[in-house]
CSV table of C-alpha atoms and ligand atoms in Angstrom, one decimal:
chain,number,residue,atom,x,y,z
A,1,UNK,CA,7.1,30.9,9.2
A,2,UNK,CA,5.9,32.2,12.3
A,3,UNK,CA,2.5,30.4,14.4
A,4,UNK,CA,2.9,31.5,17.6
A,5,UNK,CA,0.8,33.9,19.6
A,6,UNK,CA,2.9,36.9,19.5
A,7,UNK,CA,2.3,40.0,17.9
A,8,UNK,CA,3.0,40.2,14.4
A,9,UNK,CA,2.7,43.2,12.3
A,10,UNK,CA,1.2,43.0,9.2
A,11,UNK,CA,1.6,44.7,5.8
A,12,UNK,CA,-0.2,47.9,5.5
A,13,UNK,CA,-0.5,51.0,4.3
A,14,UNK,CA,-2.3,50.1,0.8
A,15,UNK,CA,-6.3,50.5,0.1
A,16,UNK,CA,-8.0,47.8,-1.9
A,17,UNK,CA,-9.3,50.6,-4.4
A,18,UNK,CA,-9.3,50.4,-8.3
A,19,UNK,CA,-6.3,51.2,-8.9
A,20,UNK,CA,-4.6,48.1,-6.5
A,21,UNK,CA,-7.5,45.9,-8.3
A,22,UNK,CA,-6.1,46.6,-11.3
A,23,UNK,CA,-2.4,46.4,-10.6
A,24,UNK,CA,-3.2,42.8,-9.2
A,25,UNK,CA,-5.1,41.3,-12.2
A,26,UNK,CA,-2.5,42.9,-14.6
A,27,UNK,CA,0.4,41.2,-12.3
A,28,UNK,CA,-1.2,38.0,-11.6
A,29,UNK,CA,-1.6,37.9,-16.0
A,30,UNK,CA,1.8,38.2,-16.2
A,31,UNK,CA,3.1,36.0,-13.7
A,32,UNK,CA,0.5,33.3,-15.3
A,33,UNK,CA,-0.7,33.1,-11.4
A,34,UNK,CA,-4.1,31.6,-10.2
A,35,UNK,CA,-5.3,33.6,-6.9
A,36,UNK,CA,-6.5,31.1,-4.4
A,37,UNK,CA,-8.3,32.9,-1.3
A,38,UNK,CA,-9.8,31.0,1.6
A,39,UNK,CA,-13.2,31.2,3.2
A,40,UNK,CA,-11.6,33.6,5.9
A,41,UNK,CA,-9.7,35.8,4.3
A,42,UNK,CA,-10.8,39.8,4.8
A,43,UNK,CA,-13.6,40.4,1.6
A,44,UNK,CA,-11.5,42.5,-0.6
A,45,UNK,CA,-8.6,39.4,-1.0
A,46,UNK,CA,-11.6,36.8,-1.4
A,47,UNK,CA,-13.6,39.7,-3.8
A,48,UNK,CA,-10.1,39.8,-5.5
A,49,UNK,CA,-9.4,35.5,-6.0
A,50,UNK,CA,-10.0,34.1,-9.0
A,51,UNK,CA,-11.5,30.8,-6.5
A,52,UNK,CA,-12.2,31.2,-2.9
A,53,UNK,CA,-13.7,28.0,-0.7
A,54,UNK,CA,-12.6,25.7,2.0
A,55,UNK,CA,-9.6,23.6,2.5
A,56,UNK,CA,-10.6,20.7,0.4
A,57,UNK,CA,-11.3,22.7,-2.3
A,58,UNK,CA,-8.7,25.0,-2.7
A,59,UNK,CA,-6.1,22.2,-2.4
A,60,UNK,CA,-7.9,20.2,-6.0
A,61,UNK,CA,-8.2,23.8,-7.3
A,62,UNK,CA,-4.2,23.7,-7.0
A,63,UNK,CA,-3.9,20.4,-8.0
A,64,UNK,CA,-6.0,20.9,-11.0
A,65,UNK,CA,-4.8,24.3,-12.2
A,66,UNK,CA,-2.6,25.0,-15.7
A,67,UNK,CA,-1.3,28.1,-14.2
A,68,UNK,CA,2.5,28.0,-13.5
A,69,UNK,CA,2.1,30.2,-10.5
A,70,UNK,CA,-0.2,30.0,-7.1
A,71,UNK,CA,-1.0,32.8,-4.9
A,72,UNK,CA,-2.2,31.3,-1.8
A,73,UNK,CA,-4.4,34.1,0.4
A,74,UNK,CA,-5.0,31.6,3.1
A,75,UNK,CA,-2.0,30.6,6.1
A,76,UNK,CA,1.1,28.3,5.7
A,77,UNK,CA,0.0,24.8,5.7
A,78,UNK,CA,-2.5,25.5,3.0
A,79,UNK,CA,0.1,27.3,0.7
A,80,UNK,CA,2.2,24.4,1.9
A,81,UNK,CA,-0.4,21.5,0.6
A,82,UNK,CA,-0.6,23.1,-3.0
A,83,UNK,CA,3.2,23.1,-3.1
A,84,UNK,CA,3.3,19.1,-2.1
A,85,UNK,CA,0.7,18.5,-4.9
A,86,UNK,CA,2.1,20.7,-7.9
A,87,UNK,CA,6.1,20.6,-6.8
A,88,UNK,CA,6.8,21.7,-10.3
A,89,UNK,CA,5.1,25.3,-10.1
A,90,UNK,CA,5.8,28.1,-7.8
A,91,UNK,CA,4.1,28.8,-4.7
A,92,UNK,CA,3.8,32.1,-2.8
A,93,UNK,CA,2.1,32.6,-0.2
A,94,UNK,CA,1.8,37.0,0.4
A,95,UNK,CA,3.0,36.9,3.8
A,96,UNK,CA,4.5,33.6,5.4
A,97,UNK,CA,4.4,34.4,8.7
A,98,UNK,CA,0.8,33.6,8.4
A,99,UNK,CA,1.0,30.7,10.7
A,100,UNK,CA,-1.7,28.5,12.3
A,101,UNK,CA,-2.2,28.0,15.9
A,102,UNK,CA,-3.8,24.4,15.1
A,103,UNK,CA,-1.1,23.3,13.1
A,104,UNK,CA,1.4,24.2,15.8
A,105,UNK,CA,-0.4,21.8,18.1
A,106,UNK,CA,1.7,18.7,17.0
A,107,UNK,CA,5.3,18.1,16.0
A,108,UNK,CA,6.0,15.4,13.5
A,109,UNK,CA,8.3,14.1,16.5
A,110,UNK,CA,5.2,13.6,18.9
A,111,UNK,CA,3.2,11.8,16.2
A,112,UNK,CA,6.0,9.3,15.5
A,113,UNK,CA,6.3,8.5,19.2
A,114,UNK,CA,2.5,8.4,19.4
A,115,UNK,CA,2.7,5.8,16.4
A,116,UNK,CA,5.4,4.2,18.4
A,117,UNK,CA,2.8,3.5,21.4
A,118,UNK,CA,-0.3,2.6,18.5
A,119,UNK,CA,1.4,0.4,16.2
A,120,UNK,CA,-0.8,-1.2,13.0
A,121,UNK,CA,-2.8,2.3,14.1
A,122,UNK,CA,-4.2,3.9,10.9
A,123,UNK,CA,-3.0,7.8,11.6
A,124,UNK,CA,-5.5,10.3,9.9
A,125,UNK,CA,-4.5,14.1,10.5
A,126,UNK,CA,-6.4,17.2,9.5
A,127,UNK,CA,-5.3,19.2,6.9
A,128,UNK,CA,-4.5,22.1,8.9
A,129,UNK,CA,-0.8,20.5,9.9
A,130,UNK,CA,3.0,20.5,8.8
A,131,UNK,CA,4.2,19.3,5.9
A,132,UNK,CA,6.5,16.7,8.3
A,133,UNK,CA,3.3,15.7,10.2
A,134,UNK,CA,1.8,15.1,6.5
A,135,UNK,CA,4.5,13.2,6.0
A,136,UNK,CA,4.1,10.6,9.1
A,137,UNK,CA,0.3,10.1,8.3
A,138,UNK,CA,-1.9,7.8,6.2
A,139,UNK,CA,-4.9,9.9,5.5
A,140,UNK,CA,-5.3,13.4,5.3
A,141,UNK,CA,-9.0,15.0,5.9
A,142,UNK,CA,-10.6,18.6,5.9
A,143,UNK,CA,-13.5,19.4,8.3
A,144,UNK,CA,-15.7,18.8,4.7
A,145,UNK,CA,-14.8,14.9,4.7
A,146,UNK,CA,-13.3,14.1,7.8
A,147,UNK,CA,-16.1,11.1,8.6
A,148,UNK,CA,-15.6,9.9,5.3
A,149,UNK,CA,-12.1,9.9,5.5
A,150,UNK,CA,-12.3,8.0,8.9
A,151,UNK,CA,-15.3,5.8,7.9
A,152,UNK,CA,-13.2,4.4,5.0
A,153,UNK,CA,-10.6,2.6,7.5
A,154,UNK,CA,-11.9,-1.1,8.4
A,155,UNK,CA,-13.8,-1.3,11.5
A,156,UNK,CA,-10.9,-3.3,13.0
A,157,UNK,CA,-8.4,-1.1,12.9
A,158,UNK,CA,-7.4,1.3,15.7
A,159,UNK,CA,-7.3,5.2,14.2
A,160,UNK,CA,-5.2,7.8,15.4
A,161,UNK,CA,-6.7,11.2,14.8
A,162,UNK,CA,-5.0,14.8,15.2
A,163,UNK,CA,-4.7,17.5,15.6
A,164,UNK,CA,-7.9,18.9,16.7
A,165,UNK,CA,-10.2,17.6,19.5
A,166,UNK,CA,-13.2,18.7,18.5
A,167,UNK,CA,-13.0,17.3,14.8
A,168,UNK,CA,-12.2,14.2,16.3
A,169,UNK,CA,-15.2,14.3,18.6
A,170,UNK,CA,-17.6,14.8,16.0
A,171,UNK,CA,-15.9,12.5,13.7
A,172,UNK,CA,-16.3,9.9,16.9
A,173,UNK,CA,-20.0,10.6,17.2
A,174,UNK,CA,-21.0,10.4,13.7
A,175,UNK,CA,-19.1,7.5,12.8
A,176,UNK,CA,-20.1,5.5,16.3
A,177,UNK,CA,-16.1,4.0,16.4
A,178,UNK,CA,-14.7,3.9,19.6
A,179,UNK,CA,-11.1,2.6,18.5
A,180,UNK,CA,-10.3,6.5,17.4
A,181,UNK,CA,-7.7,8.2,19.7
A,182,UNK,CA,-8.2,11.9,19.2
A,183,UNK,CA,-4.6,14.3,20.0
A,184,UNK,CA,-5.6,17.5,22.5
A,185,UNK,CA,-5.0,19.9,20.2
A,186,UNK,CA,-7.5,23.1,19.0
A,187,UNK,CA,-7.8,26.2,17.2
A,188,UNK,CA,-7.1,29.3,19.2
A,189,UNK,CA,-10.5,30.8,17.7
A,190,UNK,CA,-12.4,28.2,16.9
A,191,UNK,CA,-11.8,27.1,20.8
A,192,UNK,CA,-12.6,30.4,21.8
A,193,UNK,CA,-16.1,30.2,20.5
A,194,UNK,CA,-18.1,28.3,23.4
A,195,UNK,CA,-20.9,26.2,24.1
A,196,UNK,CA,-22.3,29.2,27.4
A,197,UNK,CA,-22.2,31.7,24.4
A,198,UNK,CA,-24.1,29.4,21.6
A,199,UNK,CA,-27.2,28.6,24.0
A,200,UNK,CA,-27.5,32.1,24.6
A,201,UNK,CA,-27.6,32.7,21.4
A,202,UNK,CA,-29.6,30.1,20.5
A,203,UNK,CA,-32.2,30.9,23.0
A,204,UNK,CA,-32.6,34.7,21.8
A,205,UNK,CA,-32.7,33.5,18.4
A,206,UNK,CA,-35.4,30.3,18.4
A,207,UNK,CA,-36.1,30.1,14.9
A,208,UNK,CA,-32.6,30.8,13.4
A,209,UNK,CA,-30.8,27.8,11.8
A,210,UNK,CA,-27.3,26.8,13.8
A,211,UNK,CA,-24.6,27.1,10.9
A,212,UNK,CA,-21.4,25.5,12.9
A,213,UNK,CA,-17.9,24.8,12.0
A,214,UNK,CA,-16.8,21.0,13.6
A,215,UNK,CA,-13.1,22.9,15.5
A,216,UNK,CA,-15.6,25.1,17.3
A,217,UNK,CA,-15.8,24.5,21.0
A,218,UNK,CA,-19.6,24.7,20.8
A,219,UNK,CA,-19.6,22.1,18.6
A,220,UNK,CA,-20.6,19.0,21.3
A,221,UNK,CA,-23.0,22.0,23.0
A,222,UNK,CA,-24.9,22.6,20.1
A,223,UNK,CA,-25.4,18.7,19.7
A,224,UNK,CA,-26.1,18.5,23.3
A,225,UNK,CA,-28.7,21.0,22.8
A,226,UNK,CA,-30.8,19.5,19.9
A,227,UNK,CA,-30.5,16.7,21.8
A,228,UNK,CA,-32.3,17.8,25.0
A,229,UNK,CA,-35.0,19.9,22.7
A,230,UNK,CA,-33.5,23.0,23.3
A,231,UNK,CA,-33.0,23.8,19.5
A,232,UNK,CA,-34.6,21.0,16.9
A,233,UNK,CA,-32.1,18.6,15.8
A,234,UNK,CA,-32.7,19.9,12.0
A,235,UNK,CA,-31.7,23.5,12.8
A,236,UNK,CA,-27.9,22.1,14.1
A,237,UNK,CA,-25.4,22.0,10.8
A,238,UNK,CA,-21.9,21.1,11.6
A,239,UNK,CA,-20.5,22.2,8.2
A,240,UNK,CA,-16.9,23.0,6.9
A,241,UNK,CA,-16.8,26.4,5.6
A,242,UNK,CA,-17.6,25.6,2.1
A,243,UNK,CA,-20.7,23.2,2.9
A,244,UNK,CA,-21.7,26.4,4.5
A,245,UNK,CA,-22.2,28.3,1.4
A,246,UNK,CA,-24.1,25.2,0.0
A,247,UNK,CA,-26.3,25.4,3.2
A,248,UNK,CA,-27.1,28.8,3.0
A,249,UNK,CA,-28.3,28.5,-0.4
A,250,UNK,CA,-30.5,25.5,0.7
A,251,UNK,CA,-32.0,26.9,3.9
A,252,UNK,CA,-35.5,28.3,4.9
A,253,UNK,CA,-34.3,29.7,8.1
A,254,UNK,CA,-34.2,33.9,7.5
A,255,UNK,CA,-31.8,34.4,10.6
A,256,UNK,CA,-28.4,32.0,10.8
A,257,UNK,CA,-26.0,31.8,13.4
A,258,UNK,CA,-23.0,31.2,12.5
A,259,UNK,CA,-19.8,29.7,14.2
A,260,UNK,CA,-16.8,30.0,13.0
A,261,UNK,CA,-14.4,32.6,11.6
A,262,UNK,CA,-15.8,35.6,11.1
A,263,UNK,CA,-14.5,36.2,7.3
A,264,UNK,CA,-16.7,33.5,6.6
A,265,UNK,CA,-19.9,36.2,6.7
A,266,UNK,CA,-18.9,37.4,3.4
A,267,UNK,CA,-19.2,34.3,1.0
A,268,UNK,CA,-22.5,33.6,3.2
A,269,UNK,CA,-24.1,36.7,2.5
A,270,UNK,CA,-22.9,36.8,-1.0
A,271,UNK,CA,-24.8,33.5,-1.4
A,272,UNK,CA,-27.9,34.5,0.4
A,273,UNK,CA,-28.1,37.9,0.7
A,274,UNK,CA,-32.0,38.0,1.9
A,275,UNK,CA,-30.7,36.1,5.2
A,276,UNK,CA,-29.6,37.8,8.0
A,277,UNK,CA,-26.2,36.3,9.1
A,278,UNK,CA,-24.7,36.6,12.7
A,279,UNK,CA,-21.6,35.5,14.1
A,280,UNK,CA,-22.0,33.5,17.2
A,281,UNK,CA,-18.6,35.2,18.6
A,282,UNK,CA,-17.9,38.7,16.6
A,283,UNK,CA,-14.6,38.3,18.2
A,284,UNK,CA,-13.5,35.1,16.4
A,285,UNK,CA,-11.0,36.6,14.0
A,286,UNK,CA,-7.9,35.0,12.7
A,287,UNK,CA,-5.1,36.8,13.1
A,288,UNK,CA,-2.9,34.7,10.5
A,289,UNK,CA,-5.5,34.3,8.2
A,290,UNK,CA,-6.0,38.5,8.5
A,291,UNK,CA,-1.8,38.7,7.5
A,292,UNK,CA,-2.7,38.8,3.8
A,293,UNK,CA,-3.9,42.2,3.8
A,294,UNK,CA,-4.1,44.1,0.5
A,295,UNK,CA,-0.9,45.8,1.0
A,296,UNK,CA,1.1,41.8,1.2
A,297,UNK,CA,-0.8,40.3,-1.7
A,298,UNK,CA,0.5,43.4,-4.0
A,299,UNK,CA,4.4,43.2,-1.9
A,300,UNK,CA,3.8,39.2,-3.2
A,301,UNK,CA,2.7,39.8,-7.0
A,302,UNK,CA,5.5,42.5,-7.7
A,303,UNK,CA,8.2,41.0,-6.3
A,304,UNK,CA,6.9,37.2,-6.6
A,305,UNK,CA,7.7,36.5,-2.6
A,306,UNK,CA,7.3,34.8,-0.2
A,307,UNK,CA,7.8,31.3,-2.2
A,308,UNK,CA,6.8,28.5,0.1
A,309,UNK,CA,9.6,24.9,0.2
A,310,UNK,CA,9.0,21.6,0.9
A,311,UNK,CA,12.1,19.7,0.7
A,312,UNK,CA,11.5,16.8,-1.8
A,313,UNK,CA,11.5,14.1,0.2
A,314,UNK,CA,9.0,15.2,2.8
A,315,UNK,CA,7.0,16.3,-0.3
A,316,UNK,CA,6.8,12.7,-1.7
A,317,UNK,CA,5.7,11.4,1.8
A,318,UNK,CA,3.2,13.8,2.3
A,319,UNK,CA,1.4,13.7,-1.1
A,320,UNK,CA,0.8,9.9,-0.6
A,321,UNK,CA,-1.6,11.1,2.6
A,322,UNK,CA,-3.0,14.4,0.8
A,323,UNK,CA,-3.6,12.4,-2.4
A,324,UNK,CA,-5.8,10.1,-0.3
A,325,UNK,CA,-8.1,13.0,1.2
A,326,UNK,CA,-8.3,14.6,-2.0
A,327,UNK,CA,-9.9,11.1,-3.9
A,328,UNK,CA,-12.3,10.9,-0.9
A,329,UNK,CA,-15.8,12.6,0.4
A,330,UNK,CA,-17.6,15.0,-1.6
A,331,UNK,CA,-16.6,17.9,-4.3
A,332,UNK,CA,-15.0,21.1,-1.6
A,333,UNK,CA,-17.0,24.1,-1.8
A,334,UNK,CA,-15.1,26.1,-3.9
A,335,UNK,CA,-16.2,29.3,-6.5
B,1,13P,P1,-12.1,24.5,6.2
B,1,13P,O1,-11.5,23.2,6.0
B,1,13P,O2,-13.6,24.3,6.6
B,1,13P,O3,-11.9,25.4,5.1
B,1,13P,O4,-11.4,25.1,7.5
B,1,13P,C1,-10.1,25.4,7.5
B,1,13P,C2,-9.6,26.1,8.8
B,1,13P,O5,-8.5,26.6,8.9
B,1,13P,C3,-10.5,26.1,9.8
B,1,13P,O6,-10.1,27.0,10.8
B,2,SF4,FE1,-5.6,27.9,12.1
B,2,SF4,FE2,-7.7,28.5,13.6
B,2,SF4,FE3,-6.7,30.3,12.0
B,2,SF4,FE4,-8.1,28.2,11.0
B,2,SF4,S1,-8.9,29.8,12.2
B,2,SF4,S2,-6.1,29.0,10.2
B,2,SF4,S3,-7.4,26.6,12.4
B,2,SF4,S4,-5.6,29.4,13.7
């Protein structure tokens, strides 16, 4: 696997038409695969999946599955966390250098010695991490229960929270703790989607509902702004990906802005195609998630590559801490 930010060139050169449509169904059949795609994956892999949602859901979709095979269309970790739930089936993941910048943020030797300097701390890590970081924490989360997660730890007890900075913000403010200690580390494109840009937005948009992922940047600004008046408190949603889709379907509003990846757009305007969607940053594409491209999902089915490891014993510590996020918060949003 490959997460840093250097060029990587993906697999190309194949149209999602028919025919490919076809030669993936017929391939996943015989393979006895299930297609897993998330929330940001281009529309013809998540028009293609036989589920596509967020984190949270994709990972009980694995869990759950009778299918002896997973295709994961979504980046390492996530192929990764199916693999440490169902060891016994095979995992591929179309293209494994589909890394995550997030993920990369923290070593499973910098959160030991960070345990060494918090000891008796409870160590809660996003999903979006290593297998070996899995491994060295109590309680996983997603973005979709992440205050749940961290509201289930007795008041008394100090929490170390990582990777992401802005999770842990929000998961600060909304559960009022101030024993959490949050790790530096953020999403390339999530980070890159600011709070300057949002109030603009915002302001050119006054009646639009504010659909916004918790890794975002703009996440404290668009707080900050409902709490000075600038946009009503009720129009601010900080939603995973898949409580999106549930939003949308709820919502009033007939213009949303939305922050966070911008392959998210598709699932939202499937669900509510009489609202007008907009991304807060059009820019905001992952490139890792954008590696399973047609052309690598059909490279994956034929020749049933790239299989994703995790070596047993990391597996069994990891799936204590996965097992935990999975049993808390509420049902992923998953189709
Ligand atoms: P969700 O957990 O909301 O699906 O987000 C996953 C992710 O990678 C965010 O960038
Ligand atoms: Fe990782 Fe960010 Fe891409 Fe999500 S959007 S997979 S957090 S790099």
């Amino acid at each position: 696997m490959t997460s840093t930010l250097q060029e990587l060139t993906p697999y190309t050169g194949i149209e999602p038409d028919a025919a490919w449509a076809e030669e993936v169904r017929e391939l996943a059949r015989q393979r006895d695969a299930v297609l897993l795609a998330h929330n940001y994956q281009s529309p013809a892999i998540q028009d293609i999946a036989d589920h596509t949602g967020d984190s949270l859901a994709l990972s009980r979709i694995a869990a759950a599955s009778d299918a002896s095979t997973i295709v994961f269309c979504g980046v390492h970790f996530m192929a990764e966390t199916a693999k440490i739930l169902a060891p016994e089936k095979t995992v591929l993941i179309p293209d494994a250098r589909a890394g995550c910048s997030l993920a990369d943020s923290i070593t499973g030797a910098q959160l030991r010695a960070w345990k060494a300097e918090h000891p008796g701390a409870v160590v809660v890590s996003y999903v979006n991490t290593t297998a070996e970081v899995k491994a060295e924490t109590d309680i996983c989360c997603t973005s979709s229960n992440a205050v749940d997660v961290v509201a289930s730890i007795p008041e008394d007890r100090e929490v170390l929270f990582c990777p992401d900075q802005f999770l842990g913000a929000h998961v600060k403010r909304e559960t009022g703790r101030d024993n959490i200690h949050v790790w530096a580390g953020e999403c390339h494109v999530h980070a890159g989607i600011n709070g300057p840009e949002l109030a603009e937005r915002a302001a050119a948009n006054p009646d639009a509902d504010l659909f916004i992922h918790p890794e975002c940047g703009c996440a404290t600004s668009a707080l900050y702004l409902a709490g000075e008046g600038t946009v009503p408190r009720e129009k601010v949603k900080i939603l995973s990906t898949g409580d999106m889709v549930h939003a949308a379907r709820d919502t009033k509003a007939k213009t949303v802005l939305v922050a966070t990846e911008i392959g998210m757009l598709h699932q939202l305007r499937k669900a509510a195609p009489e609202i007008d969607f907009r991304a807060v940053n059009e820019r905001a594409s992952c490139r890792y998630m954008k590696m399973i491209t047609p052309a690598a999902l059909l490279r994956s089915l034929r020749e049933g590559v790239d299989e994703v490891h995790v070596d047993l014993e990391t597996a069994a510590r990891a799936r204590a801490s996965v097992q935990r996020m999975i049993e808390i918060g509420q049902p992923g949003g998953g189709e």
